[in-house]
Short mmCIF file of C-alpha atoms and ligand atoms in Angstrom, two decimals:
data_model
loop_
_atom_site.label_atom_id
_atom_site.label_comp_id
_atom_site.label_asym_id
_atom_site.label_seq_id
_atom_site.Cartn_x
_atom_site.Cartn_y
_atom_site.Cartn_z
CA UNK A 1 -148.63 25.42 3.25
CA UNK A 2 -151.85 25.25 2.34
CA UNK A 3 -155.05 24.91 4.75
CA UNK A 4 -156.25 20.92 5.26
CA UNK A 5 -159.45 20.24 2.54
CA UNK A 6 -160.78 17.05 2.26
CA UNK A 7 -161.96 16.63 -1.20
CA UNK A 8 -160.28 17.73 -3.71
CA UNK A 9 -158.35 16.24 -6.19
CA UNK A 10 -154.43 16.58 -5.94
CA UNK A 11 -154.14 17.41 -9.37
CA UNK A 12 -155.55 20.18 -8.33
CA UNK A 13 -153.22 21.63 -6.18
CA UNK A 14 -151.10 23.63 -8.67
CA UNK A 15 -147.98 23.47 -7.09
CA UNK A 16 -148.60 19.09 -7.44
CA UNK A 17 -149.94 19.03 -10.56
CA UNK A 18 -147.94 17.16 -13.22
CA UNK A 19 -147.50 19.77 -15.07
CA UNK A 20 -146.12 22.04 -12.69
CA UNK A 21 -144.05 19.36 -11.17
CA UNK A 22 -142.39 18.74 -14.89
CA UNK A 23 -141.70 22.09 -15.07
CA UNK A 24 -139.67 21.80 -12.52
CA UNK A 25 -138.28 18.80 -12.83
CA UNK A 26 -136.96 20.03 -16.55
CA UNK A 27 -135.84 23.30 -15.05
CA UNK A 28 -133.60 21.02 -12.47
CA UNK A 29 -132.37 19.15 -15.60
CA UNK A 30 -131.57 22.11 -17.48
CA UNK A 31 -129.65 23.81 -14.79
CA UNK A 32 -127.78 20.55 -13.98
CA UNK A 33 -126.75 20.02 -17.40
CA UNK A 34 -125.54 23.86 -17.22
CA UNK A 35 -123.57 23.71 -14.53
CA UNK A 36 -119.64 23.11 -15.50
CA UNK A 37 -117.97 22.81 -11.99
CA UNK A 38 -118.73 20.59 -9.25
CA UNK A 39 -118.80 24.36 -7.32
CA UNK A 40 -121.60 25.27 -9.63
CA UNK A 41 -123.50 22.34 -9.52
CA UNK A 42 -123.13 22.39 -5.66
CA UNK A 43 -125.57 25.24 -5.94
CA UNK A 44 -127.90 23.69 -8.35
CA UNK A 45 -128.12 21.29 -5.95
CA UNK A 46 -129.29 23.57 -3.11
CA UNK A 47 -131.38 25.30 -5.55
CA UNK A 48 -133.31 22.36 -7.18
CA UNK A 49 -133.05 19.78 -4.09
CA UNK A 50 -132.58 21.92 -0.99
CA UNK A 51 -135.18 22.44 1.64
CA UNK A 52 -136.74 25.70 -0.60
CA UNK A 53 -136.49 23.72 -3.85
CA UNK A 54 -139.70 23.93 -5.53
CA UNK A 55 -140.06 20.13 -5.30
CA UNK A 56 -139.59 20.15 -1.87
CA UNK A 57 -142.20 22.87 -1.35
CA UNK A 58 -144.25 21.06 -3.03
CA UNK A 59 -143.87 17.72 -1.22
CA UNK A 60 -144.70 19.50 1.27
CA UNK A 61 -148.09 20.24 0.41
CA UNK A 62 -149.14 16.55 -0.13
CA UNK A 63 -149.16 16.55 3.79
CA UNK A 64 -152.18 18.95 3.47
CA UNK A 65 -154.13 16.50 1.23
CA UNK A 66 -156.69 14.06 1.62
CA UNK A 67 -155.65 10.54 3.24
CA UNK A 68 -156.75 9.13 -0.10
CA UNK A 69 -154.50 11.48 -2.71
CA UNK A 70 -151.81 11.20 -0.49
CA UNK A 71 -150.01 8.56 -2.06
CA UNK A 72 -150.86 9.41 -5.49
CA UNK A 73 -149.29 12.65 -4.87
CA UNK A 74 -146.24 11.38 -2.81
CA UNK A 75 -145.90 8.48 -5.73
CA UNK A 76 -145.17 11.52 -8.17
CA UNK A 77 -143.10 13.85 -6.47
CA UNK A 78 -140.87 11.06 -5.15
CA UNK A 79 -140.45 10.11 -8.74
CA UNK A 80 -139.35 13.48 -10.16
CA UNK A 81 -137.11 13.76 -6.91
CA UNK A 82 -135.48 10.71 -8.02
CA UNK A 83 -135.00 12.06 -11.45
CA UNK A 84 -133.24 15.01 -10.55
CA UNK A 85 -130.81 13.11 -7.66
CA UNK A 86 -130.31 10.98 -10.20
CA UNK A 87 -129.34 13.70 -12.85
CA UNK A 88 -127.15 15.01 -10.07
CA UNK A 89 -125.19 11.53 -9.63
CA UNK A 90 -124.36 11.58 -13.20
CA UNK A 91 -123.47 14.90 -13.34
CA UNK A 92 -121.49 14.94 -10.28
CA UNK A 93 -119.01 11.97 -11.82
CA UNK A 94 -118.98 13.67 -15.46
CA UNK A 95 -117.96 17.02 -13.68
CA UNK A 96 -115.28 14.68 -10.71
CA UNK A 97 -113.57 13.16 -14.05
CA UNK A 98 -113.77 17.01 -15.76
CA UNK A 99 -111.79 18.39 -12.63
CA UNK A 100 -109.16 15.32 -12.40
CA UNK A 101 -108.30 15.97 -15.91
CA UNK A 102 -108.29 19.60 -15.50
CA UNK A 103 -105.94 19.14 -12.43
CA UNK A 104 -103.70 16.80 -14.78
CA UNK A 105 -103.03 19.63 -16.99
CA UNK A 106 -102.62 22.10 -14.77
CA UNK A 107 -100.11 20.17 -12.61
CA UNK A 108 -98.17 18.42 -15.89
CA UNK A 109 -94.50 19.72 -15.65
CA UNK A 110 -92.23 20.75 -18.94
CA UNK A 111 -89.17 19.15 -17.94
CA UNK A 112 -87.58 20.42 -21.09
CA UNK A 113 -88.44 23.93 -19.79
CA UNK A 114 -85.36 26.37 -18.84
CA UNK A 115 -85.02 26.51 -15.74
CA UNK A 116 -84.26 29.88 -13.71
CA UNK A 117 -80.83 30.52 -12.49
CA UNK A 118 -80.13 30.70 -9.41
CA UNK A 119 -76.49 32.18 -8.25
CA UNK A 120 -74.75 29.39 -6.43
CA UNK A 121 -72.44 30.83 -3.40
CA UNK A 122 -69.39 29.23 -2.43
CA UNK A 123 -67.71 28.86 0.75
CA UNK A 124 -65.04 31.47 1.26
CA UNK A 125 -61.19 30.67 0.58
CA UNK A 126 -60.50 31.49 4.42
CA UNK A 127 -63.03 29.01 5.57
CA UNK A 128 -62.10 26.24 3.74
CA UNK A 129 -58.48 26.43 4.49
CA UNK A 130 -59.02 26.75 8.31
CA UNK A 131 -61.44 23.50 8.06
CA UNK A 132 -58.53 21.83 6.36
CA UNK A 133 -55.48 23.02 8.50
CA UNK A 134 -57.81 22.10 11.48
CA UNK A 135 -58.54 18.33 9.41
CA UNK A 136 -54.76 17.76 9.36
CA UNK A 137 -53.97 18.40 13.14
CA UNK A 138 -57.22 16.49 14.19
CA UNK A 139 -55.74 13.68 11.76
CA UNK A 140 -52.37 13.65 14.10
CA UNK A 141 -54.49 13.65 17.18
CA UNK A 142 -54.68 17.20 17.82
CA UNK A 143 -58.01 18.45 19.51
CA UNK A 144 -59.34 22.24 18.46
CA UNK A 145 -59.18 24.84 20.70
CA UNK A 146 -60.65 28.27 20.14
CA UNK A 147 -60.48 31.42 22.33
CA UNK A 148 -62.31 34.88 22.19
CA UNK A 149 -61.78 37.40 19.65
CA UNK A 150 -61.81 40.41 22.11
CA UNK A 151 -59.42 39.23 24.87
CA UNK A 152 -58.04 40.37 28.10
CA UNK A 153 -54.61 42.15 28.07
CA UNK A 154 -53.34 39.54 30.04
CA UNK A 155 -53.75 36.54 27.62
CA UNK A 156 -52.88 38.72 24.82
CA UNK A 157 -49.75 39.64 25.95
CA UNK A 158 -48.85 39.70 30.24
CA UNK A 159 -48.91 35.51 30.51
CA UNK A 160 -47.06 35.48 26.94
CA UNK A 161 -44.09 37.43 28.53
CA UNK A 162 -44.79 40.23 26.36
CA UNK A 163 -43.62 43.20 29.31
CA UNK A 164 -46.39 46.55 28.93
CA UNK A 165 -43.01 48.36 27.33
CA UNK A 166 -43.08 45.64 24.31
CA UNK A 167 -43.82 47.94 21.05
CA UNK A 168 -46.73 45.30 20.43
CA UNK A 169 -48.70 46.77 23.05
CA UNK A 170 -48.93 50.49 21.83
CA UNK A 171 -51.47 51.49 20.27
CA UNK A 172 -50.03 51.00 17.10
CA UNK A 173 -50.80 47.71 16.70
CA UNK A 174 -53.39 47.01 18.95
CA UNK A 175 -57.27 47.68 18.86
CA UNK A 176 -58.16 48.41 22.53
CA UNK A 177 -61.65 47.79 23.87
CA UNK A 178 -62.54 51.61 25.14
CA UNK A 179 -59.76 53.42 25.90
CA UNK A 180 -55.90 52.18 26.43
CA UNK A 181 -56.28 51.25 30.12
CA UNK A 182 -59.53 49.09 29.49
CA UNK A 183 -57.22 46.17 29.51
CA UNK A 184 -59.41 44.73 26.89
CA UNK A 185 -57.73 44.09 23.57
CA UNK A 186 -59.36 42.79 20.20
CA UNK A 187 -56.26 39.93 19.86
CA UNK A 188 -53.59 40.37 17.79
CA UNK A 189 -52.40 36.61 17.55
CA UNK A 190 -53.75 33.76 18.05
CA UNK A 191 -51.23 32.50 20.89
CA UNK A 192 -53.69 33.84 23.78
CA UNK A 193 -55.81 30.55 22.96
CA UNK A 194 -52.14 28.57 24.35
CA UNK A 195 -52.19 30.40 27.56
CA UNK A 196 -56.07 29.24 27.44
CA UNK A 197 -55.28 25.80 26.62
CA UNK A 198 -52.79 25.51 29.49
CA UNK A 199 -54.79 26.80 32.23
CA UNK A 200 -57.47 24.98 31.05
CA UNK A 201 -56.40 21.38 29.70
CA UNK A 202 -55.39 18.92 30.83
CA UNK A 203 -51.70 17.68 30.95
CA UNK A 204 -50.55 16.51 27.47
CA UNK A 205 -51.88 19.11 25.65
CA UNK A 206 -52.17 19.17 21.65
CA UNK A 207 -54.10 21.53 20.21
CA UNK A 208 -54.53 23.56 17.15
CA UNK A 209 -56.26 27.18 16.69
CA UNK A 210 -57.29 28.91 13.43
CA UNK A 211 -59.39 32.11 14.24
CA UNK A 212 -59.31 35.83 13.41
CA UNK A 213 -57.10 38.60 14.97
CA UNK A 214 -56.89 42.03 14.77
CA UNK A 215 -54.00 44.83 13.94
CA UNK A 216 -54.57 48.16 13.78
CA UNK A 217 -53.05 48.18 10.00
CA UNK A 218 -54.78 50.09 6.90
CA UNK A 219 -56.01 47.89 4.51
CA UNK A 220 -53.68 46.95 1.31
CA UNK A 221 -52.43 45.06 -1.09
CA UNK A 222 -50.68 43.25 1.65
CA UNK A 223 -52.25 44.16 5.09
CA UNK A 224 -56.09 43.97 6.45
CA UNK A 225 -56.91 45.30 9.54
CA UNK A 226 -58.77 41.88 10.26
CA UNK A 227 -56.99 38.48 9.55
CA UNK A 228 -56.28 35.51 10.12
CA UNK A 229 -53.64 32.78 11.97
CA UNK A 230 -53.39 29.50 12.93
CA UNK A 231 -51.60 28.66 16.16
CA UNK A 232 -50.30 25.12 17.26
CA UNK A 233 -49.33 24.10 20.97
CA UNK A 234 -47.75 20.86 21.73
CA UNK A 235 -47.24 20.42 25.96
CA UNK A 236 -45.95 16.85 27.16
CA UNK A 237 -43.07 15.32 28.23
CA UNK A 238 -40.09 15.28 26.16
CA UNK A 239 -40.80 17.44 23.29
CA UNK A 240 -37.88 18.71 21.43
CA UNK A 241 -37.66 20.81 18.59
CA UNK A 242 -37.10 18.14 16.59
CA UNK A 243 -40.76 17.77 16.85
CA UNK A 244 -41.30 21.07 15.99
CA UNK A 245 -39.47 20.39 12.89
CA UNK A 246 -40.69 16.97 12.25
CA UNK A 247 -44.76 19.02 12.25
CA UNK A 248 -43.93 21.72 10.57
CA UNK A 249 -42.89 19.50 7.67
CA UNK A 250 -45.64 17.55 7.87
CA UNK A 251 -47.98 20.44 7.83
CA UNK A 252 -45.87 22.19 4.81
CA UNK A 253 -46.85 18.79 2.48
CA UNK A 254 -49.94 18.36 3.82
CA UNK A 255 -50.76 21.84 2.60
CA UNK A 256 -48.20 22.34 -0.17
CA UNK A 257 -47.32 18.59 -1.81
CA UNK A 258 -45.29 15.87 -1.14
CA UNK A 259 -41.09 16.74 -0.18
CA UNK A 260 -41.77 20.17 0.94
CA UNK A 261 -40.11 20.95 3.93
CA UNK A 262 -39.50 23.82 6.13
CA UNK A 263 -36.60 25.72 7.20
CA UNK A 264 -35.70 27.41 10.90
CA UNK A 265 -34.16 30.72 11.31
CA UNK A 266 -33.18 32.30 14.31
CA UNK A 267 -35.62 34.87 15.58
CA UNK A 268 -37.40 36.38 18.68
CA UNK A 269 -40.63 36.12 20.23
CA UNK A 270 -41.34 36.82 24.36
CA UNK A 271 -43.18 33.66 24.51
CA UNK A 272 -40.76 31.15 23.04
CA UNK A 273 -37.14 30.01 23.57
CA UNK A 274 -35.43 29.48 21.39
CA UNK A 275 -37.64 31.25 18.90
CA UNK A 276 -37.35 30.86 14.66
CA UNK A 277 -38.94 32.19 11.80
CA UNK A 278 -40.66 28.89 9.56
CA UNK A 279 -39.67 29.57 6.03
CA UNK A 280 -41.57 27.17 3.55
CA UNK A 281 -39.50 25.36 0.77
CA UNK A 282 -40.87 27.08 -2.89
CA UNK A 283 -43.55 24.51 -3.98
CA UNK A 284 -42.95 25.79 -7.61
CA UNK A 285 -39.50 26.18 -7.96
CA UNK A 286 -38.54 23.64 -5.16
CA UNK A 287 -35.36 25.90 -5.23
CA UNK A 288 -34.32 25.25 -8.54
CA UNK A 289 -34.50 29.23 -9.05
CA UNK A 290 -31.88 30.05 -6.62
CA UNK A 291 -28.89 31.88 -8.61
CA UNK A 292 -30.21 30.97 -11.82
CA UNK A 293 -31.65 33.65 -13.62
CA UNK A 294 -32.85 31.56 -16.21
CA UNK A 295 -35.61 29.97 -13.88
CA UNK A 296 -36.56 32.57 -12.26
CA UNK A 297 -39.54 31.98 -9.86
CA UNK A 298 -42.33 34.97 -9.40
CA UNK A 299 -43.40 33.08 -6.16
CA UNK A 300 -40.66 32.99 -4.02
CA UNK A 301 -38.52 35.92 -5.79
CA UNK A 302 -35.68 33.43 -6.87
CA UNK A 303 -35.27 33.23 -3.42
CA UNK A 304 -36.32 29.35 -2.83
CA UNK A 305 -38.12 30.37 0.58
CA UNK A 306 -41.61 31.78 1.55
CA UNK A 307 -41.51 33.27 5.07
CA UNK A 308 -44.47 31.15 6.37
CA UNK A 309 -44.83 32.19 10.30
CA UNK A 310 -43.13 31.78 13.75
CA UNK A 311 -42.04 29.29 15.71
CA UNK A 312 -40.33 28.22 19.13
CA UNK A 313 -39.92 26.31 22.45
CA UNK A 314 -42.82 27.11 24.67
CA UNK A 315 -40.58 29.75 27.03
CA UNK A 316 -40.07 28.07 30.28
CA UNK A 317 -41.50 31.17 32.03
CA UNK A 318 -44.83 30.68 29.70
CA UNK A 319 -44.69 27.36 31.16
CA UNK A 320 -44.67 28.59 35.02
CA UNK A 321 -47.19 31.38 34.42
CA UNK A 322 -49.59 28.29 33.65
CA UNK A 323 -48.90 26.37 36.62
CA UNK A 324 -46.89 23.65 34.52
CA UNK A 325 -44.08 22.68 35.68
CA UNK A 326 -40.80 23.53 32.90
CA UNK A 327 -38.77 20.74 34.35
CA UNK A 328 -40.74 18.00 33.43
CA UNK A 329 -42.63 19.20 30.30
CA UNK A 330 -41.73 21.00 27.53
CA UNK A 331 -43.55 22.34 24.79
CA UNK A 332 -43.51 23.66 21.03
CA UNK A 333 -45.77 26.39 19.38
CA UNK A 334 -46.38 27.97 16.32
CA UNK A 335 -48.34 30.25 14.34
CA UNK A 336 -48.79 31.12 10.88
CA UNK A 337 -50.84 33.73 8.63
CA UNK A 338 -54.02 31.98 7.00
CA UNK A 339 -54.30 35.38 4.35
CA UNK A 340 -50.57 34.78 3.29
CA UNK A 341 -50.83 31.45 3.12
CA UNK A 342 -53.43 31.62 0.74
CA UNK A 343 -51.69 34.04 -1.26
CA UNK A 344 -48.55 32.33 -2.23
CA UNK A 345 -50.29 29.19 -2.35
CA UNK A 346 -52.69 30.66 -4.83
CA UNK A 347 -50.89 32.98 -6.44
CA UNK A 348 -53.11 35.70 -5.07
CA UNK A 349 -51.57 39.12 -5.23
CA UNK A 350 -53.90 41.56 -3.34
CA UNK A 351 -55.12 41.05 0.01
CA UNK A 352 -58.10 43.10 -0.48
CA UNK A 353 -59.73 40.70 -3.12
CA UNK A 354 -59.70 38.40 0.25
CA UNK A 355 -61.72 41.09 2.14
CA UNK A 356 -63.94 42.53 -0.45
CA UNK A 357 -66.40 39.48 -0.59
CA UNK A 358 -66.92 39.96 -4.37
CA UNK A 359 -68.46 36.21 -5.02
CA UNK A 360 -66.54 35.85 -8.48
CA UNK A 361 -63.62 35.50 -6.26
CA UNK A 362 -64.96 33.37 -3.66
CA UNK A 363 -66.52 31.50 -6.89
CA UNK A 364 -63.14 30.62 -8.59
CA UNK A 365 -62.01 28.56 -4.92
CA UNK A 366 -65.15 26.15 -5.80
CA UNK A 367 -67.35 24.24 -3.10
CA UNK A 368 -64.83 22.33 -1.93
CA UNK A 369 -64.32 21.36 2.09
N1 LIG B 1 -47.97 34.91 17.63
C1 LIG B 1 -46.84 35.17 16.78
C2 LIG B 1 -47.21 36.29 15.81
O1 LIG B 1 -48.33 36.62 15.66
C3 LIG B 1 -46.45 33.93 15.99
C4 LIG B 1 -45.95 32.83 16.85
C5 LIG B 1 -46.80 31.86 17.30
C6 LIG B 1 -44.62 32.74 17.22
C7 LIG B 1 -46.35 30.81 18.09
C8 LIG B 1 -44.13 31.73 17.98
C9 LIG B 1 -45.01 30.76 18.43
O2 LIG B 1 -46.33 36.85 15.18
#
């Protein structure tokens, strides 16, 4: 700033002279009209209005003028401020409506562009079907029961009357936890989860139990070292194995179509008596292939039967080992492969396409639940 004088003339002063003042006044317009984003002109702004603008510097000076050419001064620098603020304004909303067009086109979308592919999964075969084995049972009234994969010996085979000489326990079949005496098994059915359910439910008990289990088999065309079952366990008063019967042939057309039905023969298992093999009616043939070569059936070998799982009366000792008492309840269970199940009822004939994972297997199943 310049020192107070008294006399002379504003005009004088070269930063306020009219001239100089124009100057600037047309440089501000120039570099206003210049800028070509509200960014730029931002600094313009600074530049040509801001506190070191030369218009402001030079307002400044009037204050060192004489009382008189004060206002003279002040009259023309407030002027050419208002020019350039008002060259700003209209700058400001040319450059707003610039930017909202700009954004416009940046942001239209080609709907008739191709758009990328992206795989689509699907849920696995094994999934579904547990979900709908579970959906029937639930339907009857059933709850769902689950139990651990890696089990003590005791569920897996002591409390299911399976005696430590049954060839099940060797280590053939079974995948021990550590070493044989860890008396930790991975399961190798799914009928631990009844011995579960009874010590655990209450009194009637209807459950039903998909999950995994474990056999120390090589994987084949027809064995995996991992699979899976589904187990059923009715407790209450009165059950016969007419019941038995009557579920399992609701479960075979619930699964397989209307009319098929199962069939009963005569087997052994620790934890059931009597015990049976469930053999499925053919859901292609129906039958029709038996002894007639002519209609020969791939699916159940002409044979009119699938072997589907096992079966039996809850054993009356199973029943005590829980605490429940065999002279007033009575109980049926069974349990079936989920794998094999799939396979004849898909026509699948390797296990390992089950196993693998490859999604173009998985894929051909669909989405559905
Ligand atoms: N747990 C038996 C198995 O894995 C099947 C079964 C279940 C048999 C329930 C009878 C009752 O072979």
């Amino acid at each position: 700033m310049s020192a107070p004088n008294k006399s002379f003339d504003p005009v004088e002063v070269s930063t306020l002279s009219q001239e100089n003042i124009d100057e600037n006044v047309a440089n501000a317009i120039a570099a206003i009209a210049g800028a070509n984003s509200l960014d730029e002109l931002k600094e313009v702004r600074l530049a040509h209005t801001g506190d070191r603008s030369p218009l402001a510097l030079a307002n400044r000076e009037i204050g060192a003028l004489p009382p008189a050419a004060k206002a003279e001064a002040g009259k023309r620098i407030g002027q050419a401020r208002g020019k350039v603020n008002q060259c700003l304004e209209v700058r400001t909303l040319e450059l707003e409506v610039l930017r909202d067009q700009l954004l416009l086109i940046e942001e239209t979308v080609d709907v008739t562009m191709a758009a990328a592919t992206v795989a689509q999964g699907a849920r696995h075969p094994l999934t579904t079907i547990q979900e709908q084995i579970s959906d029937v049972f639930l339907a009857l009234g059933y709850e769902l029961a689950e139990g651990p994969e890696i089990e003590a010996e005791w569920f897996n085979f002591d409390a299911l009357n399976i005696a430590p000489d049954h060839p099940a326990r060797t280590m053939q079949d079974t995948f021990f936890a550590g070493n044989e005496d860890s008396g930790i098994v991975l399961r190798t059915h799914t009928s631990p989860v009844q011995i579960r359910s009874m010590l655990k439910r209450e009194l009637p008990i209807y459950v039903v139990c998909p999950g995994r289990v474990f056999r120390t088999d090589e994987l084949d065309a027809t064995h995996s070292p991992v699979f899976h079952q589904v187990e059923a366990l009715v407790i209450d008063r009165g059950i016969t194995l007419a019941d038995l019967k009557g579920t399992l042939d609701h479960f075979a057309q619930s699964m397989f179509g209307e009319g098929i039905v199962t069939r009963l023969r005569p087997s052994y298992f620790p934890f059931t008596e009597p015990s049976a093999e469930v053999d499925l009616q053919c859901f292609v043939c129906r039958g029709a292939s038996i002894d007639n070569p002519e209609a020969a059936c791939r699916t159940c070998r002409s044979e009119g039967w699938i072997e589907w799982g096992g079966c039996g009366m809850v054993n009356p000792k199973v029943l005590v080992a829980c605490g429940i008492d065999p002279d007033e309840y009575t109980g049926f269970a069974f349990g079936m492969g989920l794998e094999r199940t799939l396979m004849f009822r898909h026509g699948i004939t390797d296990m390992r396409d089950m196993v693998e994972g490859d999604i173009r297997f998985t894929r051909a199943f669909g989405l559905g639940v």
